[in-house]
Amino acid sequence: GRIADAATDDMAAMLLTNPPWRELFFIWLQGNIQDPRMPLQLLLKLKQSPVPATAAEFGPYVTLLINNKLYDLAYGAWLQSLDAEQLAHAGFIYNGAFDYPPASYPFAFEWSLKPGSGVIVDMVTLENANRALMIKFGPGRADFKPVSQMTMLMPGNYTLTVEAQGFRKLVR
């Protein structure tokens, strides 16, 4: 990370060759950079390359920024990780209709569906071809982890509209 701070263009040239340590490079940046914008410069160069940056490379950088309370930069970096179609659907709540499966890397600005014992949380397709969030509790105690998503909103009044439907299967 410190070498990249000093020689960003040289590091970009090395990363463009897709070395086997490229993904780990972005993981190990935590605590090893002085300019928090430097990794974004590298990731944007990679995004335009024949071997573009992956979610597993953008993800640790976005997490690093959030951990350091650089939320605006983190949000901008996350937006850069999206493809054109996903970017067109980015709004106050990303993927509010659950059109996209969970990302391979758990970005804070996307749905966090954490597993727990006695509960299944998943995005499913309904009979009418719409998608929905399914939360299914099994028998006994459930260790339910909240479904969450970090958002970036300007101060103001907002309305969150949710459609919910419960199902109960009676066993006799």
PDB file of C-alpha atoms in Angstrom:
ATOM      1  CA  GLY A   1       0.000   0.000   0.000  1.00  0.00           C
ATOM      2  CA  ARG A   2       2.766   2.441   0.850  1.00  0.00           C
ATOM      3  CA  ILE A   3       4.612   1.593  -2.363  1.00  0.00           C
ATOM      4  CA  ALA A   4       1.397   2.236  -4.288  1.00  0.00           C
ATOM      5  CA  ASP A   5       1.038   5.618  -2.539  1.00  0.00           C
ATOM      6  CA  ALA A   6       4.482   6.567  -3.824  1.00  0.00           C
ATOM      7  CA  ALA A   7       4.246   5.015  -7.286  1.00  0.00           C
ATOM      8  CA  THR A   8       0.583   4.737  -8.262  1.00  0.00           C
ATOM      9  CA  ASP A   9       1.249   4.460 -12.015  1.00  0.00           C
ATOM     10  CA  ASP A  10       3.824   1.681 -11.523  1.00  0.00           C
ATOM     11  CA  MET A  11       1.456  -0.203  -9.220  1.00  0.00           C
ATOM     12  CA  ALA A  12      -1.372   0.189 -11.743  1.00  0.00           C
ATOM     13  CA  ALA A  13       0.844  -1.298 -14.452  1.00  0.00           C
ATOM     14  CA  MET A  14       1.572  -4.317 -12.252  1.00  0.00           C
ATOM     15  CA  LEU A  15      -2.093  -4.783 -11.303  1.00  0.00           C
ATOM     16  CA  LEU A  16      -3.147  -4.627 -14.968  1.00  0.00           C
ATOM     17  CA  THR A  17      -1.178  -7.849 -15.544  1.00  0.00           C
ATOM     18  CA  ASN A  18      -3.643  -9.562 -13.154  1.00  0.00           C
ATOM     19  CA  PRO A  19      -1.046 -11.039 -10.787  1.00  0.00           C
ATOM     20  CA  PRO A  20      -2.229 -13.810  -8.446  1.00  0.00           C
ATOM     21  CA  TRP A  21      -1.910 -11.453  -5.430  1.00  0.00           C
ATOM     22  CA  ARG A  22      -4.103  -8.682  -6.920  1.00  0.00           C
ATOM     23  CA  GLU A  23      -7.211  -9.442  -4.818  1.00  0.00           C
ATOM     24  CA  LEU A  24      -5.129  -9.715  -1.646  1.00  0.00           C
ATOM     25  CA  PHE A  25      -3.497  -6.357  -2.395  1.00  0.00           C
ATOM     26  CA  PHE A  26      -6.843  -4.587  -1.883  1.00  0.00           C
ATOM     27  CA  ILE A  27      -7.563  -6.607   1.281  1.00  0.00           C
ATOM     28  CA  TRP A  28      -4.199  -5.681   2.831  1.00  0.00           C
ATOM     29  CA  LEU A  29      -4.553  -1.936   2.231  1.00  0.00           C
ATOM     30  CA  GLN A  30      -6.122  -1.394   5.672  1.00  0.00           C
ATOM     31  CA  GLY A  31      -3.653   0.687   7.680  1.00  0.00           C
ATOM     32  CA  ASN A  32      -1.122   0.857   4.854  1.00  0.00           C
ATOM     33  CA  ILE A  33      -2.164   3.878   2.793  1.00  0.00           C
ATOM     34  CA  GLN A  34      -1.927   7.601   3.367  1.00  0.00           C
ATOM     35  CA  ASP A  35      -4.234   8.856   0.607  1.00  0.00           C
ATOM     36  CA  PRO A  36      -7.644   7.132   0.789  1.00  0.00           C
ATOM     37  CA  ARG A  37      -8.335   8.023  -2.869  1.00  0.00           C
ATOM     38  CA  MET A  38      -5.307   6.162  -4.247  1.00  0.00           C
ATOM     39  CA  PRO A  39      -6.922   2.688  -4.349  1.00  0.00           C
ATOM     40  CA  LEU A  40      -9.918   4.135  -6.201  1.00  0.00           C
ATOM     41  CA  GLN A  41      -7.570   5.454  -8.899  1.00  0.00           C
ATOM     42  CA  LEU A  42      -6.160   1.939  -9.273  1.00  0.00           C
ATOM     43  CA  LEU A  43      -9.583   0.299  -9.302  1.00  0.00           C
ATOM     44  CA  LEU A  44     -10.866   2.695 -11.966  1.00  0.00           C
ATOM     45  CA  LYS A  45      -7.863   1.906 -14.181  1.00  0.00           C
ATOM     46  CA  LEU A  46      -8.573  -1.783 -13.703  1.00  0.00           C
ATOM     47  CA  LYS A  47     -12.283  -1.316 -14.452  1.00  0.00           C
ATOM     48  CA  GLN A  48     -11.381  -0.165 -17.969  1.00  0.00           C
ATOM     49  CA  SER A  49      -8.926  -3.034 -18.553  1.00  0.00           C
ATOM     50  CA  PRO A  50      -9.413  -6.446 -20.217  1.00  0.00           C
ATOM     51  CA  VAL A  51      -9.365  -7.940 -16.688  1.00  0.00           C
ATOM     52  CA  PRO A  52     -11.631  -5.496 -14.807  1.00  0.00           C
ATOM     53  CA  ALA A  53     -11.719  -5.054 -11.053  1.00  0.00           C
ATOM     54  CA  THR A  54     -14.074  -7.452  -9.287  1.00  0.00           C
ATOM     55  CA  ALA A  55     -16.455  -6.999  -6.370  1.00  0.00           C
ATOM     56  CA  ALA A  56     -13.903  -8.890  -4.250  1.00  0.00           C
ATOM     57  CA  GLU A  57     -11.390  -6.111  -5.080  1.00  0.00           C
ATOM     58  CA  PHE A  58     -13.746  -3.135  -4.712  1.00  0.00           C
ATOM     59  CA  GLY A  59     -15.313  -4.581  -1.545  1.00  0.00           C
ATOM     60  CA  PRO A  60     -12.385  -4.450   0.888  1.00  0.00           C
ATOM     61  CA  TYR A  61     -11.624  -0.892  -0.231  1.00  0.00           C
ATOM     62  CA  VAL A  62     -15.230   0.230   0.336  1.00  0.00           C
ATOM     63  CA  THR A  63     -15.162  -1.473   3.760  1.00  0.00           C
ATOM     64  CA  LEU A  64     -11.878   0.293   4.592  1.00  0.00           C
ATOM     65  CA  LEU A  65     -13.485   3.651   3.773  1.00  0.00           C
ATOM     66  CA  ILE A  66     -16.588   2.907   5.871  1.00  0.00           C
ATOM     67  CA  ASN A  67     -14.436   1.782   8.798  1.00  0.00           C
ATOM     68  CA  ASN A  68     -12.661   5.151   8.589  1.00  0.00           C
ATOM     69  CA  LYS A  69     -15.997   7.042   8.368  1.00  0.00           C
ATOM     70  CA  LEU A  70     -15.312   8.230   4.797  1.00  0.00           C
ATOM     71  CA  TYR A  71     -18.910   7.479   3.796  1.00  0.00           C
ATOM     72  CA  ASP A  72     -19.151   9.784   0.757  1.00  0.00           C
ATOM     73  CA  LEU A  73     -15.998   8.329  -0.776  1.00  0.00           C
ATOM     74  CA  ALA A  74     -17.176   4.792   0.101  1.00  0.00           C
ATOM     75  CA  TYR A  75     -20.533   5.377  -1.592  1.00  0.00           C
ATOM     76  CA  GLY A  76     -18.851   6.797  -4.701  1.00  0.00           C
ATOM     77  CA  ALA A  77     -16.435   3.852  -4.862  1.00  0.00           C
ATOM     78  CA  TRP A  78     -19.313   1.382  -4.480  1.00  0.00           C
ATOM     79  CA  LEU A  79     -21.215   3.097  -7.312  1.00  0.00           C
ATOM     80  CA  GLN A  80     -18.108   2.640  -9.492  1.00  0.00           C
ATOM     81  CA  SER A  81     -18.232  -1.112  -8.819  1.00  0.00           C
ATOM     82  CA  LEU A  82     -21.688  -1.424 -10.427  1.00  0.00           C
ATOM     83  CA  ASP A  83     -22.235  -2.220 -14.083  1.00  0.00           C
ATOM     84  CA  ALA A  84     -24.275   0.203 -16.239  1.00  0.00           C
ATOM     85  CA  GLU A  85     -27.615  -1.582 -15.712  1.00  0.00           C
ATOM     86  CA  GLN A  86     -27.184  -1.762 -11.930  1.00  0.00           C
ATOM     87  CA  LEU A  87     -26.061   1.865 -11.794  1.00  0.00           C
ATOM     88  CA  ALA A  88     -29.239   2.911 -13.626  1.00  0.00           C
ATOM     89  CA  HIS A  89     -31.259   1.324 -10.787  1.00  0.00           C
ATOM     90  CA  ALA A  90     -29.255   2.852  -7.924  1.00  0.00           C
ATOM     91  CA  GLY A  91     -31.503   5.074  -5.842  1.00  0.00           C
ATOM     92  CA  PHE A  92     -32.278   5.788  -2.229  1.00  0.00           C
ATOM     93  CA  ILE A  93     -32.569   2.056  -1.577  1.00  0.00           C
ATOM     94  CA  TYR A  94     -30.553  -0.119  -3.906  1.00  0.00           C
ATOM     95  CA  ASN A  95     -32.263  -3.205  -5.301  1.00  0.00           C
ATOM     96  CA  GLY A  96     -35.470  -2.401  -3.425  1.00  0.00           C
ATOM     97  CA  ALA A  97     -37.438  -4.834  -5.597  1.00  0.00           C
ATOM     98  CA  PHE A  98     -34.776  -7.555  -5.127  1.00  0.00           C
ATOM     99  CA  ASP A  99     -34.143  -7.738  -8.884  1.00  0.00           C
ATOM    100  CA  TYR A 100     -30.469  -8.634  -8.420  1.00  0.00           C
ATOM    101  CA  PRO A 101     -29.101 -11.528  -6.386  1.00  0.00           C
ATOM    102  CA  PRO A 102     -26.896 -10.656  -3.411  1.00  0.00           C
ATOM    103  CA  ALA A 103     -23.421  -9.517  -4.450  1.00  0.00           C
ATOM    104  CA  SER A 104     -20.531 -11.944  -4.156  1.00  0.00           C
ATOM    105  CA  TYR A 105     -18.988  -9.450  -1.725  1.00  0.00           C
ATOM    106  CA  PRO A 106     -21.210  -8.102   1.090  1.00  0.00           C
ATOM    107  CA  PHE A 107     -21.221  -4.360   0.289  1.00  0.00           C
ATOM    108  CA  ALA A 108     -22.748  -2.139   3.002  1.00  0.00           C
ATOM    109  CA  PHE A 109     -24.822  -0.299   0.350  1.00  0.00           C
ATOM    110  CA  GLU A 110     -26.518  -3.525  -0.775  1.00  0.00           C
ATOM    111  CA  TRP A 111     -28.808  -5.891   1.091  1.00  0.00           C
ATOM    112  CA  SER A 112     -27.091  -7.748   3.902  1.00  0.00           C
ATOM    113  CA  LEU A 113     -28.656 -11.185   4.254  1.00  0.00           C
ATOM    114  CA  LYS A 114     -26.775 -12.842   7.100  1.00  0.00           C
ATOM    115  CA  PRO A 115     -27.477 -16.485   7.903  1.00  0.00           C
ATOM    116  CA  GLY A 116     -28.509 -17.560  11.372  1.00  0.00           C
ATOM    117  CA  SER A 117     -29.550 -20.816  12.959  1.00  0.00           C
ATOM    118  CA  GLY A 118     -33.243 -21.661  12.637  1.00  0.00           C
ATOM    119  CA  VAL A 119     -33.912 -19.076   9.930  1.00  0.00           C
ATOM    120  CA  ILE A 120     -33.549 -18.854   6.146  1.00  0.00           C
ATOM    121  CA  VAL A 121     -33.241 -15.435   4.501  1.00  0.00           C
ATOM    122  CA  ASP A 122     -33.172 -15.326   0.700  1.00  0.00           C
ATOM    123  CA  MET A 123     -34.344 -13.438  -2.379  1.00  0.00           C
ATOM    124  CA  VAL A 124     -36.942 -15.507  -4.248  1.00  0.00           C
ATOM    125  CA  THR A 125     -39.069 -15.299  -7.386  1.00  0.00           C
ATOM    126  CA  LEU A 126     -42.831 -15.341  -6.792  1.00  0.00           C
ATOM    127  CA  GLU A 127     -45.528 -16.907  -8.998  1.00  0.00           C
ATOM    128  CA  ASN A 128     -46.183 -13.545 -10.710  1.00  0.00           C
ATOM    129  CA  ALA A 129     -42.461 -13.308 -11.656  1.00  0.00           C
ATOM    130  CA  ASN A 130     -41.849 -10.556  -9.111  1.00  0.00           C
ATOM    131  CA  ARG A 131     -38.994 -10.987  -6.685  1.00  0.00           C
ATOM    132  CA  ALA A 132     -39.232 -10.696  -2.919  1.00  0.00           C
ATOM    133  CA  LEU A 133     -37.331 -11.157   0.305  1.00  0.00           C
ATOM    134  CA  MET A 134     -38.234 -14.419   2.015  1.00  0.00           C
ATOM    135  CA  ILE A 135     -37.662 -14.915   5.728  1.00  0.00           C
ATOM    136  CA  LYS A 136     -38.543 -18.421   6.879  1.00  0.00           C
ATOM    137  CA  PHE A 137     -38.299 -19.475  10.506  1.00  0.00           C
ATOM    138  CA  GLY A 138     -37.848 -23.116  11.408  1.00  0.00           C
ATOM    139  CA  PRO A 139     -38.886 -24.893  14.535  1.00  0.00           C
ATOM    140  CA  GLY A 140     -37.319 -23.843  17.821  1.00  0.00           C
ATOM    141  CA  ARG A 141     -35.243 -20.781  18.574  1.00  0.00           C
ATOM    142  CA  ALA A 142     -34.017 -18.654  15.717  1.00  0.00           C
ATOM    143  CA  ASP A 143     -30.825 -16.596  15.669  1.00  0.00           C
ATOM    144  CA  PHE A 144     -32.163 -13.942  13.288  1.00  0.00           C
ATOM    145  CA  LYS A 145     -29.652 -11.411  11.981  1.00  0.00           C
ATOM    146  CA  PRO A 146     -31.378  -8.229  10.777  1.00  0.00           C
ATOM    147  CA  VAL A 147     -31.664  -7.659   7.042  1.00  0.00           C
ATOM    148  CA  SER A 148     -30.029  -4.287   6.440  1.00  0.00           C
ATOM    149  CA  GLN A 149     -28.642  -1.846   3.902  1.00  0.00           C
ATOM    150  CA  MET A 150     -26.668   1.370   4.433  1.00  0.00           C
ATOM    151  CA  THR A 151     -28.111   4.340   2.549  1.00  0.00           C
ATOM    152  CA  MET A 152     -26.843   7.831   1.727  1.00  0.00           C
ATOM    153  CA  LEU A 153     -29.611  10.408   2.089  1.00  0.00           C
ATOM    154  CA  MET A 154     -29.622  14.183   2.189  1.00  0.00           C
ATOM    155  CA  PRO A 155     -31.392  15.653   5.236  1.00  0.00           C
ATOM    156  CA  GLY A 156     -35.145  15.742   4.686  1.00  0.00           C
ATOM    157  CA  ASN A 157     -38.347  13.770   5.028  1.00  0.00           C
ATOM    158  CA  TYR A 158     -38.640  10.392   3.366  1.00  0.00           C
ATOM    159  CA  THR A 159     -41.321   7.714   3.190  1.00  0.00           C
ATOM    160  CA  LEU A 160     -40.432   4.036   3.099  1.00  0.00           C
ATOM    161  CA  THR A 161     -43.164   1.855   1.642  1.00  0.00           C
ATOM    162  CA  VAL A 162     -43.061  -1.877   2.215  1.00  0.00           C
ATOM    163  CA  GLU A 163     -45.347  -4.646   1.048  1.00  0.00           C
ATOM    164  CA  ALA A 164     -45.412  -7.673   3.318  1.00  0.00           C
ATOM    165  CA  GLN A 165     -47.302 -10.913   3.355  1.00  0.00           C
ATOM    166  CA  GLY A 166     -47.208 -13.576   6.017  1.00  0.00           C
ATOM    167  CA  PHE A 167     -47.840 -17.258   5.543  1.00  0.00           C
ATOM    168  CA  ARG A 168     -48.650 -19.717   8.245  1.00  0.00           C
ATOM    169  CA  LYS A 169     -48.804 -23.383   7.596  1.00  0.00           C
ATOM    170  CA  LEU A 170     -50.898 -25.288  10.124  1.00  0.00           C
ATOM    171  CA  VAL A 171     -49.653 -28.730  10.990  1.00  0.00           C
ATOM    172  CA  ARG A 172     -52.176 -31.141  12.511  1.00  0.00           C
TER     173      ARG A 172
END
